[in-house]
Amino acid sequence: MELAGTERETLKAMYRLSPGGDAVRTGDLAEALGVSPATVTSRLKRFNGQGLAEHTPYQGVRLTSSGRRLAVSAIRRHRIVERFLSDMLGYPWDGADRLAVTFEHALPDEVVGRLFAALRRPTTCPHGFPIPEDEAEEVDQLPTLADIDLGREVEVALPGTTHSDVVAFLDTLGIRPGARVTVRERQPFEGPVVVDVDGHERLIGNTLAREIYVSAVTRKAM
């Protein structure tokens, strides 16, 4: 199905706001996209007519199975283009997100597929989030640093929307996409998290820890 860029962005936002397929409120979706509720309502009406979404009065709107597949396809496209910008053109990871949106929707599916192959089938985008193999694969909702068990080693993932000052601060601590950290201690009452980063102990406030997403470390077979 051919979709406009704005429609792909809407599907991506709906998917991110609906872990497990939950219903999404129009106001939340409008805020996430930075558009008016009326604009979102118009798009959702088109999705409903295309069989991509279903609206339940007083509960919100949820993606159908077809809508979720297209949303995963759009997320996959975005992350592959980000990887291209970072790996082949040398753009920093925290700039790839903004640039990818400007032209990703103009690329034919065939080109996206060839980029994926040329990049040697990467498993994550430059931010550290997973790239699904195809649209039939659900995109994992990653936990945050504040949620994981003590003693567990994880890899860092940071959204492209992370404020530049936060990115700069975390970089001084060695916390950047792909960095491996181990949670050593979690203070009670929403206190800070103590993590090990490359042999150095770092203290991360609870609020900031909830902005740092993490994934399991994949061990390569010997």
Coordinates of C-alpha atoms in Angstrom, one line a residue:
M1 CA 0.0 0.0 0.0
E2 CA 1.3 3.4 -1.0
L3 CA 1.5 5.8 1.9
A4 CA 2.4 9.5 2.2
G5 CA 5.2 10.5 4.4
T6 CA 2.9 12.1 7.0
E7 CA 0.9 8.8 7.1
R8 CA 4.0 6.8 7.8
E9 CA 5.0 9.2 10.6
T10 CA 1.5 8.8 12.1
L11 CA 1.7 5.0 12.0
K12 CA 5.2 5.1 13.6
A13 CA 3.9 7.3 16.4
M14 CA 0.8 5.2 17.0
Y15 CA 3.0 2.1 17.2
R16 CA 5.4 3.7 19.7
L17 CA 2.4 4.9 21.9
S18 CA 0.7 1.5 21.9
P19 CA 3.0 -1.2 23.4
G20 CA 1.1 -4.5 23.2
G21 CA -1.5 -3.0 20.8
D22 CA -3.2 -0.7 23.4
A23 CA -5.5 2.0 22.2
V24 CA -4.0 5.5 21.6
R25 CA -5.8 8.8 22.5
T26 CA -6.0 11.3 19.7
G27 CA -4.6 14.1 21.9
D28 CA -1.5 12.0 22.8
L29 CA -1.0 11.3 19.2
A30 CA -1.3 14.9 18.2
E31 CA 1.2 15.9 20.8
A32 CA 3.7 13.3 19.7
L33 CA 3.4 14.4 16.1
G34 CA 3.3 18.2 16.9
V35 CA 0.1 18.7 14.9
S36 CA -3.5 19.6 15.8
P37 CA -6.0 17.1 17.0
A38 CA -8.1 17.9 13.9
T39 CA -5.2 16.9 11.6
V40 CA -4.8 13.6 13.5
T41 CA -8.5 12.9 13.3
S42 CA -8.5 13.4 9.6
R43 CA -5.6 10.9 9.2
L44 CA -7.2 8.4 11.5
K45 CA -10.4 8.5 9.4
R46 CA -8.4 7.6 6.3
F47 CA -6.7 4.8 8.2
N48 CA -10.1 3.5 9.3
G49 CA -11.3 3.4 5.7
Q50 CA -8.1 1.6 4.7
G51 CA -8.5 -1.0 7.4
L52 CA -5.3 0.1 9.2
A53 CA -6.9 1.4 12.4
E54 CA -10.1 0.9 14.5
H55 CA -11.7 3.5 16.7
T56 CA -13.6 2.7 19.9
P57 CA -15.7 5.5 21.3
Y58 CA -14.3 6.8 24.7
Q59 CA -11.3 4.5 24.4
G60 CA -9.2 5.7 21.5
V61 CA -7.9 4.2 18.3
R62 CA -5.7 1.1 17.8
L63 CA -3.8 -0.3 14.9
T64 CA -5.2 -3.4 13.1
S65 CA -2.8 -6.2 12.3
S66 CA -2.3 -4.6 8.8
G67 CA -1.7 -1.2 10.4
R68 CA 0.9 -2.7 12.8
R69 CA 2.8 -4.4 9.9
L70 CA 2.9 -1.1 8.0
A71 CA 4.1 0.7 11.1
V72 CA 6.9 -1.8 11.6
S73 CA 7.8 -1.4 7.9
A74 CA 8.0 2.4 8.4
I75 CA 10.1 2.1 11.6
R76 CA 12.4 -0.4 9.8
R77 CA 12.8 2.0 6.8
H78 CA 13.7 4.9 9.1
R79 CA 16.3 2.9 11.1
I80 CA 18.0 1.6 7.9
V81 CA 18.3 5.1 6.5
E82 CA 19.7 6.3 9.8
R83 CA 22.3 3.5 9.6
F84 CA 23.2 4.6 6.0
L85 CA 23.6 8.2 7.1
S86 CA 25.8 7.2 10.0
D87 CA 27.9 4.3 8.5
M88 CA 28.3 5.4 4.9
L89 CA 28.1 9.1 5.1
G90 CA 29.6 9.7 8.5
Y91 CA 26.8 11.6 10.1
P92 CA 26.8 11.5 14.0
W93 CA 24.2 9.2 15.5
D94 CA 22.3 12.1 17.1
G95 CA 21.9 13.9 13.8
A96 CA 20.8 10.9 11.7
D97 CA 17.3 10.9 13.0
R98 CA 16.5 14.4 11.9
L99 CA 18.1 13.9 8.5
A100 CA 16.5 10.5 7.8
V101 CA 12.9 12.0 8.1
T102 CA 13.7 14.5 5.3
F103 CA 14.0 11.9 2.5
E104 CA 13.3 8.4 3.8
H105 CA 9.7 8.4 2.5
A106 CA 10.9 9.1 -1.1
L107 CA 12.9 5.9 -1.3
P108 CA 11.4 2.9 -3.1
D109 CA 11.2 -0.3 -1.1
E110 CA 13.7 -1.8 -3.5
V111 CA 16.3 0.9 -2.6
V112 CA 15.7 0.4 1.1
G113 CA 16.3 -3.3 0.7
R114 CA 19.5 -2.8 -1.2
L115 CA 20.7 -0.3 1.5
F116 CA 20.0 -3.0 4.2
A117 CA 22.1 -5.5 2.2
A118 CA 24.9 -3.1 1.5
L119 CA 25.1 -2.3 5.2
R120 CA 25.5 -6.0 5.9
R121 CA 22.1 -6.4 7.5
P122 CA 22.6 -4.3 10.7
T123 CA 20.6 -5.4 13.8
T124 CA 20.3 -1.9 15.3
C125 CA 20.1 1.7 14.2
P126 CA 22.8 4.2 15.3
H127 CA 20.8 5.0 18.4
G128 CA 20.9 1.4 19.5
F129 CA 17.3 0.4 18.8
P130 CA 16.6 -2.9 16.9
I131 CA 16.0 -3.1 13.2
P132 CA 13.4 -5.7 12.4
E133 CA 14.2 -8.2 9.7
D134 CA 10.8 -7.6 8.0
E135 CA 7.4 -6.0 8.6
A136 CA 6.1 -9.3 10.2
E137 CA 8.4 -8.9 13.1
E138 CA 7.3 -6.9 16.1
V139 CA 9.6 -4.1 17.3
D140 CA 10.7 -4.6 20.9
Q141 CA 9.8 -1.9 23.4
L142 CA 13.1 -1.5 25.2
P143 CA 13.2 -1.1 29.0
T144 CA 15.1 1.8 30.6
L145 CA 18.1 1.8 32.8
A146 CA 15.8 2.4 35.8
D147 CA 14.0 -0.8 35.2
I148 CA 16.6 -3.6 34.9
D149 CA 17.9 -6.0 37.5
L150 CA 21.1 -5.4 39.5
G151 CA 24.2 -7.0 38.1
R152 CA 22.9 -7.2 34.6
E153 CA 25.0 -6.0 31.7
V154 CA 23.1 -4.2 29.0
E155 CA 23.8 -2.0 25.9
V156 CA 22.7 1.6 25.8
A157 CA 20.1 3.0 23.3
L158 CA 19.3 6.7 23.2
P159 CA 16.3 8.2 21.2
G160 CA 17.0 10.8 18.6
T161 CA 14.8 13.2 20.5
T162 CA 17.2 13.2 23.5
H163 CA 18.2 16.8 24.3
S164 CA 21.7 17.8 23.1
D165 CA 22.7 18.9 26.6
V166 CA 21.8 15.5 27.9
V167 CA 23.7 13.8 25.1
A168 CA 26.8 15.9 25.9
F169 CA 26.6 15.1 29.6
L170 CA 26.1 11.3 29.1
D171 CA 29.0 11.3 26.6
T172 CA 31.3 12.6 29.4
L173 CA 30.3 9.6 31.4
G174 CA 31.0 7.2 28.5
I175 CA 27.2 6.5 28.1
R176 CA 26.4 6.5 24.4
P177 CA 24.6 4.2 22.0
G178 CA 26.2 0.8 22.0
A179 CA 28.1 1.3 25.3
R180 CA 27.9 -1.6 27.7
V181 CA 26.9 -0.8 31.3
T182 CA 26.2 -2.9 34.4
V183 CA 23.8 -1.7 37.1
R184 CA 25.6 -2.1 40.5
E185 CA 23.2 -0.4 42.9
R186 CA 19.8 1.3 42.9
Q187 CA 19.1 3.7 45.7
P188 CA 15.6 3.5 47.4
F189 CA 12.8 6.0 47.1
E190 CA 13.4 6.8 43.4
G191 CA 17.1 7.5 44.2
P192 CA 19.9 7.4 41.7
V193 CA 21.3 4.3 39.9
V194 CA 25.0 3.3 40.3
V195 CA 26.4 1.8 37.1
D196 CA 29.7 0.5 35.9
V197 CA 30.8 1.9 32.6
D198 CA 34.1 0.5 31.2
G199 CA 35.4 -0.1 34.7
H200 CA 34.3 3.3 36.1
E201 CA 31.5 3.8 38.6
R202 CA 28.9 6.4 37.5
L203 CA 25.9 7.9 39.3
I204 CA 22.8 8.5 37.2
G205 CA 19.7 10.2 38.6
N206 CA 16.5 8.3 38.4
T207 CA 14.8 10.8 36.1
L208 CA 17.7 10.6 33.7
A209 CA 17.9 6.8 34.0
R210 CA 14.4 6.7 32.6
E211 CA 15.6 8.4 29.4
I212 CA 18.3 5.8 28.8
Y213 CA 16.9 2.7 27.0
V214 CA 18.8 -0.6 27.2
S215 CA 18.9 -3.9 25.4
A216 CA 20.3 -7.3 26.3
V217 CA 23.9 -8.0 25.4
T218 CA 24.2 -10.6 22.6
R219 CA 27.1 -12.9 23.1
K220 CA 28.8 -14.1 20.0
A221 CA 29.4 -17.9 19.7
M222 CA 33.1 -18.8 20.1

